[in-house]
Amino acid sequence: MLSTAITTAVVAAAALFTSAVADVDPIVIKGSKFFYKTNGTEFFIKGVAYQQDVGGNGTSGTNVNFKDPLTDVTGCTRDIPFLTQLQANVIRVYAIDPTQDHTQCMQMLQNAGIYVIADLSAPNASINRIDPQWNTDLYTRYTSVVDTLAPFANTLGFFAGNEVSNNVSNVDAIPFVKAAVRDTKAYIMQKGYRTIGVGYAADDDATIRAPLEDYMNCGPAADAIDFFGYNIYSWCGVSSYELSGYSDRTAEFANYSVPAFFAEYGCNVPEPRMFDETLALYGTNMTPVWSGGIVYEYFQETNGFGLVELNGDSVSPLPDFTQLSSQIAKVTPTGVNANSYNPTNTAARNCPANDASWAAATQLPPTPNAQLCECMVQNLTCVAKPGISDDAISALFASACDPANGDGICDGITHNGTTGSFGAYGMCNATQQLSWAMNAYFMEQAAMNSANTDACDFGGNATTQSPSLPSSCSALASQAGPAGTGTVTSAPTNNGGSGSGGAAATTSGVAGIVTVPVFDFGLLKLGVYVTVAALAGAGIVLM
């Protein structure tokens, strides 16, 4: 428990944080380091993961009605003084609700000198490692997070994914994550926001970590991550820089061209945690390479990683809190000044070759384009009826896209992260993709027998319409091609969604669920991927 003196100080601090002060100095990137924009002092992250029930630490969250901590003014008022006791200058949040107002909490954090790194996804709106897609619904979610958080000076950056691929069997999901990085960066530029960094948080899987680090950094800068987050729990109990593997990881990132930091750390075996790794992380061996780290996590939950325990609105610091506070007080990382820093590690990594231990295409999925999808549906003769259930969608895809119906019948909606085969319409929503599949089957059958009027029935789930192609759609349709296998180069218009900042929120949920079937037509792999539309993201400035 805190002493009376500390408790009094916390209460006094809470009053200070609710009073507005000038904007904090934005954090910028130059080479592989973070800096304060104005004075050029190097910025080291001293962070805490700050959100309940969202599946951090490598777990998968399924809580649709998650609580957005940045809309909980009472919680921010209660917790920020404790975060400052830990000298935290960054919090990581895993899911926000962009339909709600974040102004008060973001201002209180800013007053306390605390920046925010926000994941763009939500528990049921993310790139699924089993059935990966990068589609219009996810694009709307990600860009809405951007619209919500970009205006705040203390928004430091985004994660476009968290441990999406965690072993060799699912690295085919990584091209979809990299496409999300590419398109989020392009959206930030398109909207005229200050330059905001977009990164990825990876787990510490020995089988894929080296090629994954290379893959996210290779290729055109517009496609690559702006920073790399590493979720690492290898320092457990009594250990050392060498025994924990920290020395090896530091050597691996010594020439990385963008900032790298621990996006989660703090092994909790045994308990209580001693946090000796904190001294190493901010010591002379690691600070030339690493930009600090984020301790997992503030709230005590069933996984036992909490720094504090809540009892109603009362906060009880746990032994881990006391120990982290003691250790972080000992560190004084020293860096370089931006004006005198001339990075030599500017070269991007080479993209890894595909082999038995890595199979992810360097060709990325297309940018989700809602206008293209709408144009496509308008130009079909056979379309899906609205309101089809998830189970029915999977069965209907299996029927329409059966290879027995014709070679390449559904190539237009292919999305294969291993081979790099992506149809122009593979980024559309579930109903739109199903309409394409139904129409492809219908046209194939009509070519064989024009009298076959039942080919657009699908058990009463489809209907015919008179196709039309407005002039505004002509260029898009021409680029996609009649089979949907062309490359669409026209930039999306009216794409993405704007976050709302109107009323204050108490709890947050998701705006609406869209069921998207996922196909790998080479294997005829079916899956149901549940996602969500309408939400958004964060910021950094690149130099």
Coordinates of C-alpha atoms in Angstrom, one line a residue:
M1 CA 0.0 0.0 0.0
L2 CA 1.1 3.6 -0.6
S3 CA 2.1 5.7 2.4
T4 CA -0.1 8.6 3.5
A5 CA 2.4 11.0 2.1
I6 CA 2.5 9.4 -1.3
T7 CA -1.3 9.1 -1.4
T8 CA -1.6 12.8 -0.7
A9 CA 0.9 13.6 -3.5
V10 CA -1.1 11.4 -5.9
V11 CA -4.4 13.2 -5.1
A12 CA -2.6 16.6 -5.6
A13 CA -1.2 15.4 -8.9
A14 CA -4.6 14.3 -10.1
A15 CA -5.9 17.8 -9.7
L16 CA -2.9 19.1 -11.7
F17 CA -3.5 16.7 -14.6
T18 CA -7.0 17.8 -15.1
S19 CA -5.9 21.4 -15.9
A20 CA -5.0 22.1 -19.5
V21 CA -1.4 23.0 -20.4
A22 CA 0.3 23.6 -23.7
D23 CA 0.7 20.7 -26.1
V24 CA 3.6 18.4 -25.5
D25 CA 6.5 18.3 -28.0
P26 CA 5.7 15.7 -30.7
I27 CA 8.0 12.7 -30.9
V28 CA 9.8 12.4 -34.3
I29 CA 11.8 9.7 -35.9
K30 CA 15.2 10.1 -37.4
G31 CA 17.1 7.0 -38.5
S32 CA 16.6 4.3 -35.8
K33 CA 15.8 6.6 -33.0
F34 CA 13.0 8.7 -31.5
F35 CA 13.6 12.4 -30.6
Y36 CA 11.7 15.3 -29.2
K37 CA 10.9 17.5 -32.2
T38 CA 11.9 20.8 -30.8
N39 CA 15.1 20.3 -28.8
G40 CA 16.3 17.1 -30.5
T41 CA 16.8 15.2 -27.2
E42 CA 16.6 11.4 -27.8
F43 CA 13.4 9.9 -26.5
F44 CA 13.4 6.6 -24.6
I45 CA 10.1 4.9 -24.1
K46 CA 9.3 4.1 -20.4
G47 CA 5.9 2.6 -21.0
V48 CA 3.1 0.7 -19.4
A49 CA 0.4 -1.4 -21.2
Y50 CA -2.9 0.2 -20.2
Q51 CA -6.1 -1.6 -21.0
Q52 CA -8.2 -4.4 -19.5
D53 CA -9.6 -7.5 -21.2
V54 CA -8.3 -7.1 -24.7
G55 CA -5.9 -10.0 -25.1
G56 CA -2.4 -8.6 -24.9
N57 CA 0.6 -10.8 -23.9
G58 CA 0.0 -13.0 -26.9
T59 CA -3.6 -14.0 -26.0
S60 CA -6.6 -13.6 -28.3
G61 CA -9.3 -11.2 -27.1
T62 CA -12.9 -11.9 -27.9
N63 CA -14.6 -9.2 -25.8
V64 CA -16.7 -7.3 -28.3
N65 CA -17.8 -4.8 -25.6
F66 CA -14.3 -3.9 -24.6
K67 CA -13.7 -0.8 -22.5
D68 CA -11.8 2.0 -24.2
P69 CA -9.5 3.4 -21.4
L70 CA -9.1 6.7 -23.2
T71 CA -12.8 7.5 -22.9
D72 CA -12.9 6.7 -19.2
V73 CA -12.3 10.1 -17.6
T74 CA -12.8 8.8 -14.1
G75 CA -10.3 6.0 -14.7
C76 CA -7.7 8.4 -16.3
T77 CA -8.1 10.8 -13.3
R78 CA -7.5 7.8 -11.0
D79 CA -4.6 6.1 -12.8
I80 CA -2.4 8.9 -14.2
P81 CA -0.9 9.8 -10.9
F82 CA 0.1 6.1 -10.4
L83 CA 1.6 6.0 -13.9
T84 CA 3.7 9.0 -13.1
Q85 CA 4.9 7.3 -10.0
L86 CA 6.4 4.7 -12.4
Q87 CA 7.9 7.6 -14.5
A88 CA 5.8 6.4 -17.4
N89 CA 6.1 8.6 -20.5
V90 CA 4.1 6.2 -22.8
I91 CA 1.1 4.0 -22.5
R92 CA 0.0 1.3 -25.0
V93 CA -3.7 0.8 -25.6
Y94 CA -4.9 -2.2 -27.6
A95 CA -8.3 -1.1 -28.8
I96 CA -10.1 2.2 -28.9
D97 CA -13.7 3.2 -29.9
P98 CA -13.4 6.0 -32.4
T99 CA -17.1 6.8 -32.2
Q100 CA -16.4 8.3 -28.8
D101 CA -14.6 11.3 -27.4
H102 CA -11.0 11.0 -26.2
T103 CA -10.3 14.6 -25.6
Q104 CA -10.3 14.7 -21.8
C105 CA -8.1 11.6 -21.2
M106 CA -5.7 12.6 -24.0
Q107 CA -5.4 16.1 -22.5
M108 CA -4.8 14.7 -19.0
L109 CA -2.1 12.3 -20.3
Q110 CA -0.5 15.2 -22.2
N111 CA -0.5 17.3 -19.0
A112 CA 1.4 14.4 -17.4
G113 CA 3.9 14.2 -20.3
I114 CA 2.5 10.8 -21.3
Y115 CA 2.4 9.8 -25.0
V116 CA 0.1 7.1 -26.5
I117 CA 0.9 4.2 -28.8
A118 CA -2.4 2.7 -30.1
D119 CA -3.1 -0.6 -31.8
L120 CA -5.4 0.0 -34.8
S121 CA -7.3 -3.2 -34.4
A122 CA -10.0 -4.4 -32.0
P123 CA -10.5 -7.8 -30.4
N124 CA -12.9 -8.8 -33.2
A125 CA -11.6 -6.4 -35.9
S126 CA -8.1 -7.5 -36.8
I127 CA -6.1 -9.4 -39.4
N128 CA -6.8 -13.1 -38.4
R129 CA -3.7 -15.3 -38.6
I130 CA -5.9 -18.3 -39.6
D131 CA -7.9 -16.7 -42.3
P132 CA -6.1 -13.4 -43.1
Q133 CA -7.6 -10.6 -45.1
W134 CA -7.1 -6.9 -45.6
N135 CA -10.4 -5.6 -46.6
T136 CA -12.7 -2.6 -46.8
D137 CA -14.1 -3.2 -43.3
L138 CA -10.7 -3.3 -41.7
Y139 CA -9.5 -0.4 -43.7
T140 CA -12.5 1.6 -42.3
R141 CA -11.6 0.5 -38.7
Y142 CA -7.9 1.4 -39.0
T143 CA -8.4 4.8 -40.7
S144 CA -11.1 5.8 -38.2
V145 CA -8.7 5.2 -35.4
V146 CA -6.2 7.4 -37.2
D147 CA -8.9 10.1 -37.6
T148 CA -9.6 10.0 -33.9
L149 CA -6.1 10.1 -32.5
A150 CA -4.0 12.0 -35.1
P151 CA -5.1 15.5 -33.9
F152 CA -3.5 14.9 -30.4
A153 CA 0.2 16.0 -30.1
N154 CA 0.9 13.1 -27.6
T155 CA -0.1 10.4 -30.1
L156 CA 3.2 8.7 -30.7
G157 CA 2.3 5.9 -33.1
F158 CA 0.2 2.9 -34.2
F159 CA 0.6 -0.8 -34.4
A160 CA -1.0 -2.3 -37.5
G161 CA -0.9 -5.8 -35.9
N162 CA 0.1 -7.6 -32.7
E163 CA 1.6 -11.1 -33.0
V164 CA -0.5 -11.8 -36.1
S165 CA 2.0 -14.5 -37.2
N166 CA 3.4 -16.5 -34.3
N167 CA 4.9 -19.6 -36.0
V168 CA 5.9 -21.0 -39.4
S169 CA 2.4 -22.2 -40.1
N170 CA 0.8 -18.8 -40.3
V171 CA 3.4 -16.5 -41.8
D172 CA 1.1 -16.2 -44.9
A173 CA -0.8 -13.6 -42.8
I174 CA 2.1 -11.2 -42.7
P175 CA 1.6 -9.7 -46.3
F176 CA -1.8 -8.6 -45.1
V177 CA -0.3 -6.8 -42.1
K178 CA 2.3 -5.1 -44.3
A179 CA -0.4 -4.0 -46.7
A180 CA -2.2 -2.5 -43.7
V181 CA 1.0 -0.6 -42.8
R182 CA 1.3 0.6 -46.3
D183 CA -2.3 1.8 -46.6
T184 CA -2.4 3.4 -43.2
K185 CA 0.7 5.4 -43.9
A186 CA -0.7 6.5 -47.3
Y187 CA -4.0 7.5 -45.6
I188 CA -2.1 9.7 -43.1
M189 CA -0.4 11.4 -45.9
Q190 CA -3.5 11.8 -47.9
K191 CA -5.4 13.4 -45.0
G192 CA -2.6 15.9 -44.4
Y193 CA -2.0 14.8 -40.8
R194 CA 1.5 15.3 -39.3
T195 CA 3.6 12.4 -40.3
I196 CA 2.6 9.5 -38.0
G197 CA 4.6 6.3 -37.7
V198 CA 3.0 2.9 -38.2
G199 CA 4.7 -0.2 -36.9
Y200 CA 4.2 -3.9 -35.9
A201 CA 4.4 -5.7 -32.6
A202 CA 6.0 -9.2 -33.0
D203 CA 6.3 -12.1 -30.5
D204 CA 9.6 -13.7 -29.7
D205 CA 9.2 -16.9 -31.8
A206 CA 12.6 -18.3 -32.5
T207 CA 11.5 -20.0 -35.8
I208 CA 10.3 -16.9 -37.6
R209 CA 11.7 -13.8 -35.7
A210 CA 14.7 -13.3 -38.1
P211 CA 12.9 -13.4 -41.4
L212 CA 10.0 -11.5 -39.9
E213 CA 12.3 -8.6 -38.8
D214 CA 13.6 -8.5 -42.3
Y215 CA 10.3 -8.8 -44.1
M216 CA 8.7 -5.9 -42.2
N217 CA 11.7 -3.6 -43.0
C218 CA 12.4 -4.7 -46.6
G219 CA 11.2 -3.2 -49.9
P220 CA 10.0 0.3 -50.6
A221 CA 9.9 2.6 -47.6
A222 CA 6.3 3.4 -48.3
D223 CA 5.4 -0.3 -47.6
A224 CA 7.7 -0.9 -44.6
I225 CA 7.2 -0.3 -40.9
D226 CA 8.3 3.0 -39.3
F227 CA 9.2 1.1 -36.1
F228 CA 9.4 -2.4 -34.7
G229 CA 7.8 -3.5 -31.5
Y230 CA 9.1 -6.7 -29.8
N231 CA 7.0 -8.6 -27.3
I232 CA 9.7 -10.3 -25.3
Y233 CA 9.5 -12.3 -22.0
S234 CA 12.8 -14.1 -22.0
W235 CA 14.3 -12.5 -18.8
C236 CA 12.7 -14.4 -16.0
G237 CA 13.8 -14.2 -12.4
V238 CA 17.5 -14.2 -11.8
S239 CA 19.0 -13.8 -15.3
S240 CA 21.5 -11.6 -17.2
Y241 CA 22.0 -9.7 -20.4
E242 CA 23.5 -12.8 -21.9
L243 CA 21.4 -15.6 -20.4
S244 CA 18.1 -13.9 -21.3
G245 CA 19.1 -13.6 -24.9
Y246 CA 19.0 -9.8 -24.7
S247 CA 22.6 -9.7 -26.0
D248 CA 21.6 -11.8 -29.1
R249 CA 18.5 -9.7 -29.8
T250 CA 20.6 -6.5 -29.5
A251 CA 23.1 -7.8 -32.0
E252 CA 20.3 -8.7 -34.4
F253 CA 18.9 -5.2 -34.4
A254 CA 22.2 -3.3 -34.3
N255 CA 21.9 -2.2 -37.9
Y256 CA 18.1 -2.0 -38.1
S257 CA 17.1 1.2 -40.0
V258 CA 14.0 2.1 -37.9
P259 CA 13.5 2.4 -34.2
A260 CA 13.0 -0.9 -32.2
F261 CA 11.7 -1.2 -28.7
F262 CA 10.1 -3.7 -26.4
A263 CA 6.3 -3.5 -27.1
E264 CA 5.7 -5.7 -24.1
Y265 CA 8.1 -7.1 -21.5
G266 CA 8.1 -8.3 -17.9
C267 CA 8.2 -12.1 -17.4
N268 CA 6.1 -12.9 -14.2
V269 CA 7.8 -16.2 -13.3
P270 CA 8.7 -16.2 -10.5
E271 CA 6.6 -13.6 -8.6
P272 CA 6.9 -10.9 -7.6
R273 CA 8.8 -9.6 -10.5
M274 CA 12.2 -8.0 -9.8
F275 CA 12.4 -6.1 -13.1
D276 CA 16.2 -6.4 -13.2
E277 CA 15.9 -6.4 -17.0
T278 CA 14.9 -2.7 -16.7
L279 CA 18.4 -1.8 -15.7
A280 CA 19.8 -3.7 -18.7
L281 CA 17.2 -2.2 -21.2
Y282 CA 18.2 1.4 -20.3
G283 CA 21.9 0.6 -19.8
T284 CA 24.8 1.3 -22.0
N285 CA 24.7 -2.1 -23.8
M286 CA 21.2 -1.6 -25.1
T287 CA 20.4 2.1 -25.5
P288 CA 22.5 2.5 -28.6
V289 CA 20.1 0.0 -30.3
W290 CA 16.8 -0.1 -28.4
S291 CA 14.5 2.9 -27.7
G292 CA 13.1 1.5 -24.3
G293 CA 10.1 -0.6 -23.6
I294 CA 6.6 -1.1 -22.4
V295 CA 5.9 -3.1 -19.2
Y296 CA 3.0 -5.5 -19.4
E297 CA 0.6 -4.5 -17.7
Y298 CA -1.0 -1.9 -15.5
F299 CA -4.2 -3.7 -14.5
Q300 CA -4.2 -7.0 -12.5
E301 CA -6.1 -9.7 -14.4
T302 CA -6.3 -13.5 -14.3
N303 CA -2.9 -13.8 -16.1
G304 CA -1.2 -12.2 -13.1
F305 CA 0.8 -9.5 -14.9
G306 CA -0.8 -6.5 -13.1
L307 CA 1.1 -3.7 -11.4
V308 CA -2.0 -2.5 -9.5
E309 CA -5.3 -4.1 -8.4
L310 CA -8.6 -2.2 -8.6
N311 CA -11.3 -2.5 -6.0
G312 CA -14.1 -0.3 -7.3
D313 CA -12.4 3.1 -7.9
S314 CA -9.7 2.3 -5.4
V315 CA -6.2 1.5 -6.6
S316 CA -3.9 -0.8 -4.6
P317 CA -0.3 -1.0 -5.9
L318 CA 1.0 -4.5 -5.9
P319 CA 4.6 -5.6 -5.1
D320 CA 5.4 -5.5 -8.9
F321 CA 4.5 -1.8 -8.9
T322 CA 6.8 -1.1 -6.0
Q323 CA 9.7 -3.0 -7.5
L324 CA 9.3 -1.5 -11.0
S325 CA 9.1 2.0 -9.5
S326 CA 12.3 1.3 -7.6
Q327 CA 14.1 0.0 -10.6
I328 CA 13.0 2.6 -13.1
A329 CA 14.2 5.3 -10.7
K330 CA 17.7 4.0 -11.1
V331 CA 17.9 4.4 -14.8
T332 CA 19.1 7.5 -16.7
P333 CA 19.5 6.5 -20.3
T334 CA 21.7 8.8 -22.3
G335 CA 21.4 9.1 -26.0
V336 CA 22.4 11.4 -28.8
N337 CA 21.0 14.7 -30.0
A338 CA 19.2 14.7 -33.4
N339 CA 21.3 17.6 -34.7
S340 CA 24.5 15.7 -34.2
Y341 CA 23.1 12.3 -35.1
N342 CA 23.9 11.1 -38.6
P343 CA 22.6 7.5 -39.0
T344 CA 24.7 5.1 -40.9
N345 CA 22.3 2.2 -40.7
T346 CA 20.0 3.5 -43.4
A347 CA 19.7 0.5 -45.6
A348 CA 16.6 -1.6 -45.5
R349 CA 16.9 -5.3 -45.0
N350 CA 16.7 -7.7 -47.9
C351 CA 13.4 -9.5 -48.2
P352 CA 13.7 -13.1 -46.9
A353 CA 13.6 -15.9 -49.5
N354 CA 10.7 -18.3 -49.3
D355 CA 11.7 -21.8 -48.0
A356 CA 10.4 -24.4 -45.5
S357 CA 10.7 -22.0 -42.6
W358 CA 9.3 -18.9 -44.3
A359 CA 6.6 -18.6 -46.9
A360 CA 5.2 -15.1 -47.2
A361 CA 4.9 -13.3 -50.6
T362 CA 6.6 -10.0 -51.2
Q363 CA 3.7 -9.0 -53.4
L364 CA 1.2 -7.3 -51.1
P365 CA -2.6 -7.4 -51.3
P366 CA -4.3 -4.5 -53.0
T367 CA -5.4 -1.4 -51.2
P368 CA -9.1 -1.8 -50.1
N369 CA -11.2 0.4 -52.4
A370 CA -14.9 0.7 -51.4
Q371 CA -15.7 2.5 -54.7
L372 CA -14.3 -0.3 -56.8
C373 CA -16.4 -2.9 -54.8
E374 CA -19.5 -0.9 -55.3
C375 CA -18.9 -0.5 -59.0
M376 CA -18.3 -4.2 -59.3
V377 CA -21.6 -5.2 -57.7
Q378 CA -23.5 -2.7 -59.9
N379 CA -22.1 -4.3 -63.0
L380 CA -23.1 -7.9 -62.1
T381 CA -26.2 -9.7 -63.3
C382 CA -26.4 -12.2 -60.4
V383 CA -26.0 -10.9 -56.9
A384 CA -26.4 -12.1 -53.3
K385 CA -29.4 -11.1 -51.4
P386 CA -28.8 -9.1 -48.2
G387 CA -29.0 -10.8 -44.8
I388 CA -27.4 -14.1 -45.6
S389 CA -26.1 -15.9 -42.4
D390 CA -22.4 -16.6 -41.8
D391 CA -22.9 -20.4 -42.2
A392 CA -24.8 -19.9 -45.4
I393 CA -22.1 -17.6 -46.8
S394 CA -19.4 -20.3 -46.3
A395 CA -21.6 -23.0 -48.0
L396 CA -22.5 -20.7 -50.9
F397 CA -18.9 -19.9 -51.6
A398 CA -18.0 -23.6 -51.6
S399 CA -20.8 -24.1 -54.1
A400 CA -20.1 -21.2 -56.4
C401 CA -16.3 -21.5 -56.4
D402 CA -16.0 -25.2 -56.7
P403 CA -13.2 -25.8 -59.3
A404 CA -15.5 -28.3 -61.0
N405 CA -17.5 -25.3 -62.2
G406 CA -14.6 -24.0 -64.2
D407 CA -10.9 -23.2 -63.9
G408 CA -10.2 -19.9 -62.2
I409 CA -13.9 -19.1 -61.8
C410 CA -13.2 -17.1 -58.6
D411 CA -9.8 -15.8 -59.3
G412 CA -11.1 -12.2 -58.9
I413 CA -11.5 -12.7 -55.2
T414 CA -8.4 -14.8 -54.5
H415 CA -6.2 -13.6 -51.6
N416 CA -3.2 -15.9 -51.0
G417 CA -0.4 -14.6 -48.8
T418 CA 1.9 -17.4 -49.7
T419 CA 1.9 -17.2 -53.5
G420 CA 1.1 -13.5 -53.7
S421 CA -2.0 -14.1 -55.8
F422 CA -4.6 -11.4 -55.1
G423 CA -7.7 -10.8 -57.1
A424 CA -8.8 -7.2 -57.5
Y425 CA -12.0 -7.8 -55.5
G426 CA -10.4 -10.0 -52.7
M427 CA -10.5 -6.9 -50.5
C428 CA -14.3 -6.3 -50.8
N429 CA -16.7 -7.2 -48.0
A430 CA -18.4 -10.6 -47.6
T431 CA -21.6 -9.9 -49.5
Q432 CA -19.7 -8.2 -52.4
Q433 CA -17.3 -11.1 -52.7
L434 CA -20.2 -13.6 -52.6
S435 CA -22.0 -11.6 -55.3
W436 CA -18.8 -11.8 -57.5
A437 CA -18.6 -15.6 -56.9
M438 CA -22.3 -16.1 -57.7
N439 CA -22.2 -14.1 -60.8
A440 CA -19.0 -15.9 -62.0
Y441 CA -20.9 -19.2 -61.6
F442 CA -24.0 -17.8 -63.3
M443 CA -22.1 -16.5 -66.3
E444 CA -20.2 -19.9 -66.6
Q445 CA -23.5 -21.8 -66.6
A446 CA -25.2 -19.3 -69.0
A447 CA -22.3 -19.8 -71.5
M448 CA -23.0 -23.5 -71.5
N449 CA -26.8 -23.3 -71.5
S450 CA -28.5 -19.9 -71.9
A451 CA -31.9 -21.5 -70.9
N452 CA -30.6 -22.3 -67.4
T453 CA -32.6 -19.8 -65.4
D454 CA -31.9 -21.6 -62.1
A455 CA -28.2 -20.8 -62.1
C456 CA -28.8 -17.5 -60.2
D457 CA -30.9 -19.0 -57.4
F458 CA -28.5 -20.6 -54.9
G459 CA -31.4 -21.8 -52.7
G460 CA -33.1 -18.5 -52.8
N461 CA -30.1 -16.5 -51.7
A462 CA -29.4 -14.8 -55.0
T463 CA -31.3 -12.6 -57.5
T464 CA -30.8 -11.2 -60.9
Q465 CA -30.5 -7.5 -61.7
S466 CA -29.8 -5.3 -64.8
P467 CA -26.1 -4.6 -64.7
S468 CA -24.9 -1.0 -65.1
L469 CA -21.5 0.7 -65.1
P470 CA -21.6 4.4 -64.3
S471 CA -19.0 6.5 -66.1
S472 CA -17.3 7.0 -62.7
C473 CA -16.6 3.3 -62.6
S474 CA -15.3 2.8 -66.1
A475 CA -11.6 3.3 -65.3
L476 CA -11.7 1.1 -62.2
A477 CA -13.6 -1.7 -64.0
S478 CA -11.1 -1.6 -66.9
Q479 CA -8.1 -1.8 -64.6
A480 CA -9.7 -4.8 -62.7
G481 CA -10.4 -6.6 -65.9
P482 CA -13.3 -8.9 -66.8
A483 CA -11.9 -11.7 -64.7
G484 CA -11.0 -9.4 -61.8
T485 CA -7.4 -10.3 -62.0
G486 CA -6.0 -6.9 -63.1
T487 CA -4.2 -4.4 -61.0
V488 CA -6.2 -1.3 -60.0
T489 CA -3.9 1.7 -59.8
S490 CA -6.6 4.4 -59.2
A491 CA -6.5 5.7 -55.7
P492 CA -9.5 5.0 -53.5
T493 CA -12.1 7.8 -53.1
N494 CA -14.5 8.2 -50.3
N495 CA -12.5 5.4 -48.6
G496 CA -12.1 5.0 -44.8
G497 CA -14.1 6.6 -42.0
S498 CA -13.8 9.5 -39.7
G499 CA -13.7 9.0 -36.0
S500 CA -16.2 10.9 -33.9
G501 CA -15.3 13.0 -31.0
G502 CA -18.7 14.1 -29.8
A503 CA -20.0 12.7 -26.5
A504 CA -18.2 11.2 -23.7
A505 CA -18.3 7.5 -23.2
T506 CA -18.4 5.1 -20.3
T507 CA -17.9 1.8 -22.0
S508 CA -17.0 1.1 -25.6
G509 CA -18.1 -1.5 -28.0
V510 CA -18.1 -2.0 -31.7
A511 CA -20.3 -0.3 -34.3
G512 CA -21.2 -3.2 -36.4
I513 CA -20.1 -6.7 -37.4
V514 CA -19.5 -7.8 -40.9
T515 CA -18.9 -11.5 -41.7
V516 CA -16.2 -11.9 -44.4
P517 CA -15.4 -15.3 -45.9
V518 CA -11.8 -16.0 -46.5
F519 CA -10.6 -18.0 -49.4
D520 CA -7.3 -19.6 -50.6
F521 CA -8.6 -20.9 -53.9
G522 CA -5.5 -22.9 -54.5
L523 CA -6.4 -25.1 -51.6
L524 CA -10.1 -24.2 -51.5
K525 CA -9.7 -23.2 -47.9
L526 CA -12.8 -21.8 -46.3
G527 CA -13.1 -19.9 -43.1
V528 CA -15.3 -17.3 -41.5
Y529 CA -13.6 -14.1 -40.3
V530 CA -15.5 -11.8 -38.2
T531 CA -14.6 -8.1 -38.4
V532 CA -15.9 -4.7 -37.6
A533 CA -16.3 -1.4 -39.3
A534 CA -16.0 2.2 -38.2
L535 CA -13.1 3.0 -35.8
A536 CA -9.3 4.5 -35.9
G537 CA -5.6 5.6 -34.8
A538 CA -2.3 7.6 -33.6
G539 CA 0.9 9.5 -34.4
I540 CA 4.7 10.2 -34.9
V541 CA 6.7 12.5 -37.1
L542 CA 9.4 11.3 -39.4
M543 CA 12.5 13.3 -40.1

